[in-house]
Coordinates of C-alpha atoms in Angstrom, one line a residue:
Chain A
X1 CA 24.4 -20.7 6.8
X2 CA 24.2 -21.2 10.5
X3 CA 26.7 -18.5 11.2
X4 CA 24.5 -15.9 9.6
X5 CA 21.7 -16.0 12.0
X6 CA 19.4 -13.1 12.4
X7 CA 16.6 -13.4 14.9
X8 CA 13.2 -12.0 14.6
X9 CA 10.3 -13.8 16.3
X10 CA 7.8 -13.5 13.5
X11 CA 8.1 -13.6 9.8
X12 CA 5.7 -12.1 7.4
X13 CA 5.4 -13.2 3.8
X14 CA 3.5 -10.6 1.9
X15 CA 2.0 -12.2 -1.1
X16 CA -0.5 -10.4 -3.0
X17 CA -2.3 -12.8 -5.3
X18 CA -4.5 -11.8 -8.1
X19 CA -7.9 -13.3 -7.7
X20 CA -10.1 -13.4 -10.7
X21 CA -7.6 -14.1 -13.5
X22 CA -10.4 -15.7 -15.4
X23 CA -12.1 -12.3 -15.7
X24 CA -9.4 -10.8 -17.9
X25 CA -11.6 -10.6 -20.9
X26 CA -14.2 -8.8 -18.9
X27 CA -11.6 -6.4 -17.8
X28 CA -10.4 -5.7 -21.3
X29 CA -13.8 -4.8 -22.6
X30 CA -14.5 -2.6 -19.6
X31 CA -11.2 -0.8 -20.1
X32 CA -12.3 0.1 -23.6
X33 CA -15.5 1.5 -22.2
X34 CA -13.5 3.5 -19.7
X35 CA -11.2 5.1 -22.2
X36 CA -14.2 6.2 -24.2
X37 CA -15.5 8.0 -21.2
X38 CA -12.1 9.5 -20.7
X39 CA -12.1 11.0 -24.2
X40 CA -15.4 12.6 -23.6
X41 CA -14.1 14.6 -20.7
X42 CA -10.6 16.1 -20.6
X43 CA -7.9 13.5 -20.3
X44 CA -6.3 13.5 -16.8
X45 CA -3.7 10.7 -16.9
X46 CA -2.5 11.3 -13.4
X47 CA -5.9 10.4 -12.0
X48 CA -7.0 7.9 -14.6
X49 CA -3.9 5.9 -14.4
X50 CA -4.1 5.8 -10.7
X51 CA -7.4 4.1 -10.9
X52 CA -6.1 1.6 -13.4
X53 CA -4.0 -0.7 -11.1
X54 CA -3.2 -4.2 -12.2
X55 CA -6.3 -5.5 -10.6
X56 CA -8.7 -3.0 -11.9
X57 CA -11.9 -4.9 -12.6
X58 CA -14.7 -2.9 -13.8
X59 CA -17.7 -5.2 -13.9
X60 CA -20.5 -4.1 -16.1
X61 CA -23.2 -2.3 -14.2
X62 CA -26.7 -3.6 -14.4
X63 CA -28.9 -2.8 -11.5
X64 CA -26.9 0.2 -10.3
X65 CA -29.2 2.8 -9.0
X66 CA -28.0 5.8 -10.9
X67 CA -30.1 8.6 -9.4
X68 CA -27.3 10.3 -7.4
X69 CA -28.9 13.3 -5.8
X70 CA -25.8 15.2 -5.1
X71 CA -25.2 16.7 -1.6
X72 CA -27.5 16.1 1.3
X73 CA -26.9 18.5 4.1
X74 CA -29.4 16.9 6.4
X75 CA -27.7 13.6 7.0
X76 CA -26.7 12.7 10.5
X77 CA -23.1 12.5 11.5
X78 CA -21.5 10.8 14.4
X79 CA -19.3 12.9 16.6
X80 CA -15.8 11.6 17.1
X81 CA -12.9 12.7 19.3
X82 CA -9.5 11.3 19.2
X83 CA -7.3 10.7 22.3
X84 CA -5.7 14.0 23.2
X85 CA -2.2 14.6 24.5
X86 CA -0.3 17.7 25.4
X87 CA 2.1 19.1 22.7
X88 CA 5.1 17.8 24.7
X89 CA 3.5 14.3 25.0
X90 CA 2.7 14.3 21.2
X91 CA 6.3 15.1 20.4
X92 CA 7.5 12.5 22.8
X93 CA 5.1 9.8 21.6
X94 CA 5.7 10.4 17.9
X95 CA 9.5 10.4 18.4
X96 CA 9.4 7.1 20.3
X97 CA 7.2 5.5 17.8
X98 CA 9.5 6.6 15.0
X99 CA 12.5 5.2 16.9
X100 CA 10.7 1.9 17.4
X101 CA 9.7 1.5 13.7
X102 CA 13.2 2.5 12.7
X103 CA 14.6 -0.6 14.4
X104 CA 12.7 -2.8 12.0
X105 CA 14.8 -4.6 9.4
X106 CA 13.8 -6.7 6.4
X107 CA 15.6 -9.8 7.6
X108 CA 16.1 -13.0 5.5
X109 CA 17.1 -15.3 8.3
X110 CA 14.4 -16.0 10.8
X111 CA 14.2 -17.7 14.2
X112 CA 11.9 -20.7 14.6
X113 CA 11.0 -19.7 18.1
X114 CA 7.3 -20.2 18.8
X115 CA 5.0 -17.2 19.0
X116 CA 1.6 -17.2 20.7
X117 CA -1.1 -17.5 18.1
X118 CA -3.0 -14.8 19.9
X119 CA -0.3 -12.3 19.0
X120 CA -0.7 -13.2 15.3
X121 CA -4.4 -12.8 15.6
X122 CA -4.0 -9.4 17.2
X123 CA -1.6 -8.0 14.6
X124 CA -4.0 -9.2 11.8
X125 CA -6.9 -7.5 13.6
X126 CA -4.7 -4.3 13.8
X127 CA -4.1 -4.6 10.0
X128 CA -7.9 -5.0 9.5
X129 CA -8.5 -1.5 10.9
X130 CA -7.0 -0.1 7.8
X131 CA -9.0 2.4 5.7
X132 CA -9.9 1.1 2.2
X133 CA -11.5 2.4 -1.0
X134 CA -15.3 2.8 -0.4
X135 CA -14.7 0.8 2.8
X136 CA -14.6 -2.5 0.9
X137 CA -11.9 -4.0 3.1
X138 CA -10.6 -6.0 0.2
X139 CA -8.1 -8.2 2.1
X140 CA -7.8 -11.8 3.2
X141 CA -5.2 -12.8 5.7
X142 CA -4.2 -16.5 5.8
X143 CA -2.1 -17.8 8.6
X144 CA -0.1 -20.9 7.8
X145 CA 1.6 -23.0 10.5
X146 CA 1.6 -26.5 9.0
X147 CA 5.2 -27.4 7.9
X148 CA 4.1 -29.1 4.8
X149 CA 2.0 -26.2 3.6
X150 CA 4.7 -23.8 4.4
X151 CA 7.2 -25.9 2.4
X152 CA 4.8 -26.1 -0.6
X153 CA 4.4 -22.3 -0.4
X154 CA 8.2 -21.9 -0.3
X155 CA 8.5 -24.0 -3.5
X156 CA 5.9 -21.9 -5.3
X157 CA 7.6 -18.7 -4.3
X158 CA 11.1 -19.9 -5.1
X159 CA 10.0 -21.1 -8.5
X160 CA 8.5 -17.7 -9.3
X161 CA 11.5 -15.8 -7.9
X162 CA 13.9 -17.8 -9.9
X163 CA 12.1 -16.8 -13.0
X164 CA 12.1 -13.2 -11.8
X165 CA 15.9 -13.3 -11.4
X166 CA 16.7 -15.2 -14.5
X167 CA 14.1 -14.1 -17.0
X168 CA 11.1 -12.0 -16.0
X169 CA 12.5 -8.8 -14.5
X170 CA 15.5 -8.0 -16.7
X171 CA 19.1 -7.3 -16.0
X172 CA 18.4 -4.0 -14.3
X173 CA 16.4 -5.6 -11.6
X174 CA 18.9 -8.3 -10.9
X175 CA 21.6 -5.6 -10.9
X176 CA 19.6 -3.4 -8.5
X177 CA 19.2 -6.3 -6.1
X178 CA 22.8 -7.2 -6.2
X179 CA 23.8 -4.8 -3.5
X180 CA 21.1 -6.3 -1.3
X181 CA 22.6 -9.7 -1.9
X182 CA 19.3 -11.4 -2.1
X183 CA 18.4 -14.4 -4.3
X184 CA 15.5 -16.7 -4.9
X185 CA 16.3 -19.2 -2.1
X186 CA 14.0 -18.5 0.8
X187 CA 14.9 -20.9 3.6
X188 CA 13.0 -18.7 6.1
X189 CA 9.7 -19.7 4.6
X190 CA 10.3 -23.1 6.2
X191 CA 11.8 -21.7 9.4
X192 CA 9.4 -19.1 10.5
X193 CA 6.7 -20.3 13.0
X194 CA 4.0 -18.7 10.9
X195 CA 3.5 -17.3 7.4
X196 CA 0.9 -14.7 7.0
X197 CA -0.3 -14.7 3.4
X198 CA -2.1 -11.6 2.3
X199 CA -4.5 -11.7 -0.6
X200 CA -6.2 -8.8 -2.3
X201 CA -9.8 -9.2 -3.2
X202 CA -10.2 -7.8 -6.7
X203 CA -14.0 -8.0 -6.3
X204 CA -16.6 -9.1 -3.8
X205 CA -19.9 -10.8 -4.2
X206 CA -23.3 -9.3 -3.7
X207 CA -26.1 -11.4 -2.2
X208 CA -27.6 -11.6 -5.7
X209 CA -24.5 -13.2 -7.0
X210 CA -23.3 -10.1 -8.8
X211 CA -19.7 -9.1 -8.6
X212 CA -18.9 -5.9 -6.7
X213 CA -15.9 -3.9 -7.7
X214 CA -13.3 -3.3 -5.1
X215 CA -11.8 0.1 -5.9
X216 CA -8.2 0.8 -5.2
X217 CA -7.9 -2.8 -3.8
X218 CA -4.1 -3.0 -4.2
X219 CA -3.5 0.4 -2.5
X220 CA -5.9 -0.5 0.3
X221 CA -4.3 -3.9 0.9
X222 CA -0.9 -2.4 0.9
X223 CA -1.9 0.2 3.5
X224 CA -3.2 -2.7 5.7
X225 CA 0.2 -4.3 5.2
X226 CA 1.8 -1.2 6.6
X227 CA -0.4 -1.4 9.7
X228 CA 0.5 -5.1 10.0
X229 CA 4.2 -4.3 9.9
X230 CA 3.7 -1.6 12.6
X231 CA 1.7 -4.0 14.8
X232 CA 4.5 -6.6 14.4
X233 CA 7.1 -4.1 15.4
X234 CA 5.1 -3.0 18.5
X235 CA 4.3 -6.4 19.8
Chain B
X1 CA -22.1 22.3 8.7
X2 CA -20.9 23.7 12.0
X3 CA -23.1 21.3 14.0
X4 CA -21.4 18.2 12.5
X5 CA -18.0 18.7 13.9
X6 CA -15.6 15.9 14.4
X7 CA -12.3 16.6 15.8
X8 CA -9.0 15.1 14.9
X9 CA -5.8 17.1 15.4
X10 CA -4.1 16.1 12.2
X11 CA -5.4 15.6 8.7
X12 CA -3.8 13.5 6.1
X13 CA -4.5 13.9 2.4
X14 CA -3.1 10.9 0.7
X15 CA -2.6 11.7 -2.9
X16 CA -0.6 9.5 -5.1
X17 CA 0.4 11.5 -8.1
X18 CA 1.8 9.9 -11.2
X19 CA 5.2 11.4 -12.0
X20 CA 6.4 10.9 -15.4
X21 CA 3.3 11.1 -17.5
X22 CA 5.3 12.2 -20.4
X23 CA 7.0 8.8 -20.5
X24 CA 3.9 7.0 -21.4
X25 CA 5.1 6.1 -24.9
X26 CA 8.2 4.6 -23.3
X27 CA 6.1 2.5 -21.1
X28 CA 3.9 1.2 -23.9
X29 CA 6.9 0.0 -25.9
X30 CA 8.4 -1.6 -22.9
X31 CA 5.2 -3.4 -22.2
X32 CA 5.3 -5.0 -25.6
X33 CA 8.8 -6.2 -24.8
X34 CA 7.6 -7.6 -21.6
X35 CA 4.8 -9.6 -23.0
X36 CA 7.2 -11.1 -25.5
X37 CA 9.3 -12.3 -22.6
X38 CA 6.3 -13.7 -21.0
X39 CA 5.4 -15.8 -23.9
X40 CA 8.8 -17.3 -24.0
X41 CA 8.4 -18.6 -20.5
X42 CA 5.2 -20.1 -19.2
X43 CA 2.5 -17.5 -18.7
X44 CA 2.0 -16.8 -15.0
X45 CA -0.7 -14.1 -14.9
X46 CA -0.9 -13.9 -11.1
X47 CA 2.7 -12.8 -10.9
X48 CA 3.1 -10.9 -14.1
X49 CA 0.0 -8.9 -13.5
X50 CA 1.2 -8.0 -10.1
X51 CA 4.3 -6.4 -11.5
X52 CA 2.3 -4.4 -14.0
X53 CA 0.9 -1.7 -11.7
X54 CA -0.3 1.5 -13.2
X55 CA 3.1 3.1 -12.8
X56 CA 5.1 0.3 -14.2
X57 CA 7.9 2.0 -16.1
X58 CA 10.4 -0.3 -17.6
X59 CA 13.2 1.8 -18.9
X60 CA 15.4 0.3 -21.6
X61 CA 18.5 -1.2 -20.1
X62 CA 21.8 -0.1 -21.5
X63 CA 24.7 -0.3 -19.3
X64 CA 23.2 -3.0 -17.0
X65 CA 25.9 -5.3 -15.8
X66 CA 24.2 -8.6 -16.7
X67 CA 26.6 -11.1 -15.4
X68 CA 24.6 -12.3 -12.4
X69 CA 26.6 -15.0 -10.7
X70 CA 23.8 -16.5 -8.8
X71 CA 24.2 -17.4 -5.1
X72 CA 27.1 -16.3 -3.1
X73 CA 27.3 -18.1 0.2
X74 CA 30.4 -16.2 1.4
X75 CA 28.9 -12.8 1.8
X76 CA 28.9 -11.2 5.2
X77 CA 25.6 -10.7 7.1
X78 CA 24.8 -8.4 9.9
X79 CA 23.4 -9.9 13.0
X80 CA 20.1 -8.5 14.2
X81 CA 18.0 -9.1 17.3
X82 CA 14.6 -7.5 17.8
X83 CA 13.4 -6.3 21.1
X84 CA 12.1 -9.3 23.1
X85 CA 9.1 -9.6 25.4
X86 CA 7.6 -12.4 27.3
X87 CA 4.6 -14.2 25.7
X88 CA 2.2 -12.4 28.1
X89 CA 3.7 -9.1 27.3
X90 CA 3.5 -9.8 23.6
X91 CA -0.1 -10.6 23.9
X92 CA -0.8 -7.5 25.9
X93 CA 1.2 -5.2 23.7
X94 CA -0.4 -6.5 20.5
X95 CA -3.9 -6.3 21.9
X96 CA -3.4 -2.7 23.1
X97 CA -2.0 -1.7 19.8
X98 CA -4.9 -3.2 18.0
X99 CA -7.3 -1.4 20.3
X100 CA -5.5 1.9 19.7
X101 CA -5.6 1.5 15.9
X102 CA -9.2 0.4 16.0
X103 CA -10.1 3.8 17.4
X104 CA -9.0 5.5 14.1
X105 CA -11.8 6.8 11.9
X106 CA -11.7 8.2 8.4
X107 CA -13.3 11.5 9.4
X108 CA -14.3 14.2 7.0
X109 CA -14.6 17.1 9.4
X110 CA -11.4 18.2 10.9
X111 CA -10.3 20.5 13.7
X112 CA -8.1 23.4 12.9
X113 CA -6.3 23.1 16.1
X114 CA -2.5 23.7 15.7
X115 CA -0.2 20.7 15.9
X116 CA 3.6 21.0 16.6
X117 CA 5.5 20.7 13.3
X118 CA 7.9 18.3 15.1
X119 CA 5.1 15.8 15.4
X120 CA 4.4 16.0 11.7
X121 CA 8.1 15.5 11.0
X122 CA 8.2 12.4 13.3
X123 CA 5.3 10.7 11.7
X124 CA 6.8 11.2 8.3
X125 CA 10.1 9.8 9.5
X126 CA 8.1 6.8 10.8
X127 CA 6.6 6.3 7.4
X128 CA 10.0 6.6 5.8
X129 CA 11.1 3.4 7.7
X130 CA 8.8 1.4 5.4
X131 CA 10.3 -1.5 3.4
X132 CA 10.2 -0.9 -0.4
X133 CA 10.9 -2.9 -3.6
X134 CA 14.7 -3.2 -4.0
X135 CA 15.0 -0.6 -1.2
X136 CA 14.3 2.2 -3.6
X137 CA 12.2 4.2 -1.0
X138 CA 10.1 5.6 -3.9
X139 CA 8.2 8.2 -1.8
X140 CA 8.1 12.0 -1.4
X141 CA 6.2 13.5 1.5
X142 CA 5.2 17.2 1.1
X143 CA 3.8 19.1 4.1
X144 CA 1.6 22.0 3.2
X145 CA 0.7 24.6 5.8
X146 CA 0.1 27.8 3.7
X147 CA -3.6 28.5 3.5
X148 CA -3.5 29.6 -0.1
X149 CA -1.6 26.5 -1.2
X150 CA -4.0 24.3 0.8
X151 CA -6.9 26.0 -0.9
X152 CA -5.5 25.6 -4.4
X153 CA -5.0 21.9 -3.6
X154 CA -8.6 21.6 -2.4
X155 CA -9.7 23.1 -5.7
X156 CA -7.7 20.6 -7.7
X157 CA -9.0 17.7 -5.7
X158 CA -12.6 18.8 -5.7
X159 CA -12.5 19.3 -9.5
X160 CA -11.2 15.7 -9.9
X161 CA -13.6 14.2 -7.4
X162 CA -16.5 15.9 -9.1
X163 CA -15.5 14.2 -12.3
X164 CA -15.2 10.9 -10.4
X165 CA -18.7 11.2 -9.0
X166 CA -20.3 12.5 -12.2
X167 CA -18.5 10.8 -15.0
X168 CA -15.3 8.8 -14.5
X169 CA -16.2 6.1 -12.1
X170 CA -19.6 5.0 -13.2
X171 CA -22.9 4.5 -11.4
X172 CA -21.7 1.6 -9.3
X173 CA -19.0 3.6 -7.6
X174 CA -21.4 6.4 -6.8
X175 CA -23.8 3.9 -5.6
X176 CA -21.2 2.1 -3.4
X177 CA -20.3 5.4 -1.8
X178 CA -23.8 6.5 -1.1
X179 CA -24.0 4.7 2.2
X180 CA -20.8 6.5 3.2
X181 CA -22.5 9.7 2.3
X182 CA -19.4 11.3 0.9
X183 CA -19.3 13.8 -1.9
X184 CA -16.7 15.8 -3.7
X185 CA -16.8 18.8 -1.4
X186 CA -13.8 18.6 0.9
X187 CA -13.9 21.6 3.3
X188 CA -11.4 19.8 5.6
X189 CA -8.6 20.5 3.1
X190 CA -8.9 24.1 4.1
X191 CA -9.5 23.5 7.8
X192 CA -6.7 21.0 8.6
X193 CA -3.6 22.6 10.0
X194 CA -1.4 20.6 7.7
X195 CA -1.8 18.6 4.5
X196 CA 0.6 15.8 3.9
X197 CA 0.8 15.1 0.2
X198 CA 2.3 11.7 -0.7
X199 CA 3.9 11.2 -4.1
X200 CA 5.1 8.0 -5.6
X201 CA 8.3 8.1 -7.5
X202 CA 7.8 6.0 -10.6
X203 CA 11.5 6.1 -11.3
X204 CA 14.7 7.6 -9.8
X205 CA 17.7 9.2 -11.5
X206 CA 21.2 7.7 -11.6
X207 CA 24.2 9.9 -11.4
X208 CA 24.8 9.5 -15.1
X209 CA 21.3 10.9 -15.8
X210 CA 19.8 7.5 -16.7
X211 CA 16.4 6.6 -15.2
X212 CA 16.3 3.9 -12.6
X213 CA 13.1 1.9 -12.4
X214 CA 11.3 1.8 -9.0
X215 CA 9.8 -1.7 -8.7
X216 CA 6.5 -2.0 -6.9
X217 CA 6.5 1.7 -6.3
X218 CA 2.7 2.0 -5.7
X219 CA 2.7 -0.9 -3.2
X220 CA 5.8 0.4 -1.4
X221 CA 4.3 3.9 -1.0
X222 CA 1.0 2.5 0.2
X223 CA 2.8 0.4 2.8
X224 CA 4.6 3.6 3.9
X225 CA 1.1 5.3 4.1
X226 CA 0.1 2.5 6.5
X227 CA 3.0 3.3 8.8
X228 CA 2.1 7.0 8.6
X229 CA -1.4 6.3 9.7
X230 CA -0.2 4.1 12.5
X231 CA 2.2 6.9 13.6
X232 CA -0.6 9.5 13.5
X233 CA -2.8 7.3 15.6
X234 CA 0.0 6.7 18.2
X235 CA 1.0 10.3 18.6

């Protein structure tokens, strides 16, 4: 294995973990409610399906203040101006950024070289600037440095991945991955100086203990992952 | 409305459209097959649910070559080294990039100032460097500049959004959005010099006409959207 060494100073394990498994029954009943609503209006599967991601959790409304008044033209807005560049500069900057991102590779062999923790904090802060559905910011980033915890995470992931390859995903998946020559052994989860685990928050908690739905949480967290990858490539 | 002007040179409409609606019946039957497999092995809802995004389309396997041989230690790898910076430089670069991204705002009033098309092409190329499940790259970016097409898109989106606010999403959603003071009127879809429509490809086509599943397509496309946002902020 030593002769196949690829170096990258930081490794990211992107793991989206479903929080709130215990609420499955809730979810089922709310889905029924939703499809009833759908039948009343015209069916629009391309939108409705989009809202129904695997984590869709539609908690029953109780104290929701339903008196939506429609448009309010008198609300105050905050003026905002983005940094401005000349057309030539914009072309140059966008081209250079593309060339930088284009150098990224999804490597499976990682250097154990230390990385300043401050860099990790900065890339996570960059990811946290992501837009999200209704500005719920439904993400949790967990940085793991302890070798034993990293190893335990590796064991969990390898166990799941082995099931993916051997049972869960079907022959087609295994076949599609063949040309990538990946497998379920992930040595790099021990090697990398840090693992960044990324959790999606399916719901939040209101001060009164009620659950608060996080709309589009999977899409939002994935967009934040994109910013994280960009930040890692820039650093 | 004129007095609330926020300027940003480029506007992005992120619209994930479900391709392959007609294949719903396929999907249903495959889901049944999947849950049977699940029961055979131990149930692992946090992983299985993650694979079942709204676009999960598990096409029946026919000619899949099922003889997966497991690990192959003799395969050739390509060496890769990322750009290297000193620790101080890394800290500085990551901090500056965070500060740049942190200036982004999800504005709803957009300047109509022209932007060179080359910049749009470069940010889309940057997004296209995103990692994706089994390297399927399941995204399509469509740039719209024609005022009539932009307006037709605005009409479609406003129609859907009005249903969201009034019927589809429930009181809680409307309530959650209240503090953001958004509504379904999206003037900026006419104003912005370009719209970038982003489609997720639920499946691809093999040369023999068979469908090829795109695993994790929604997550992959959303990560690409994150890179797109980063590239727009950099330009």
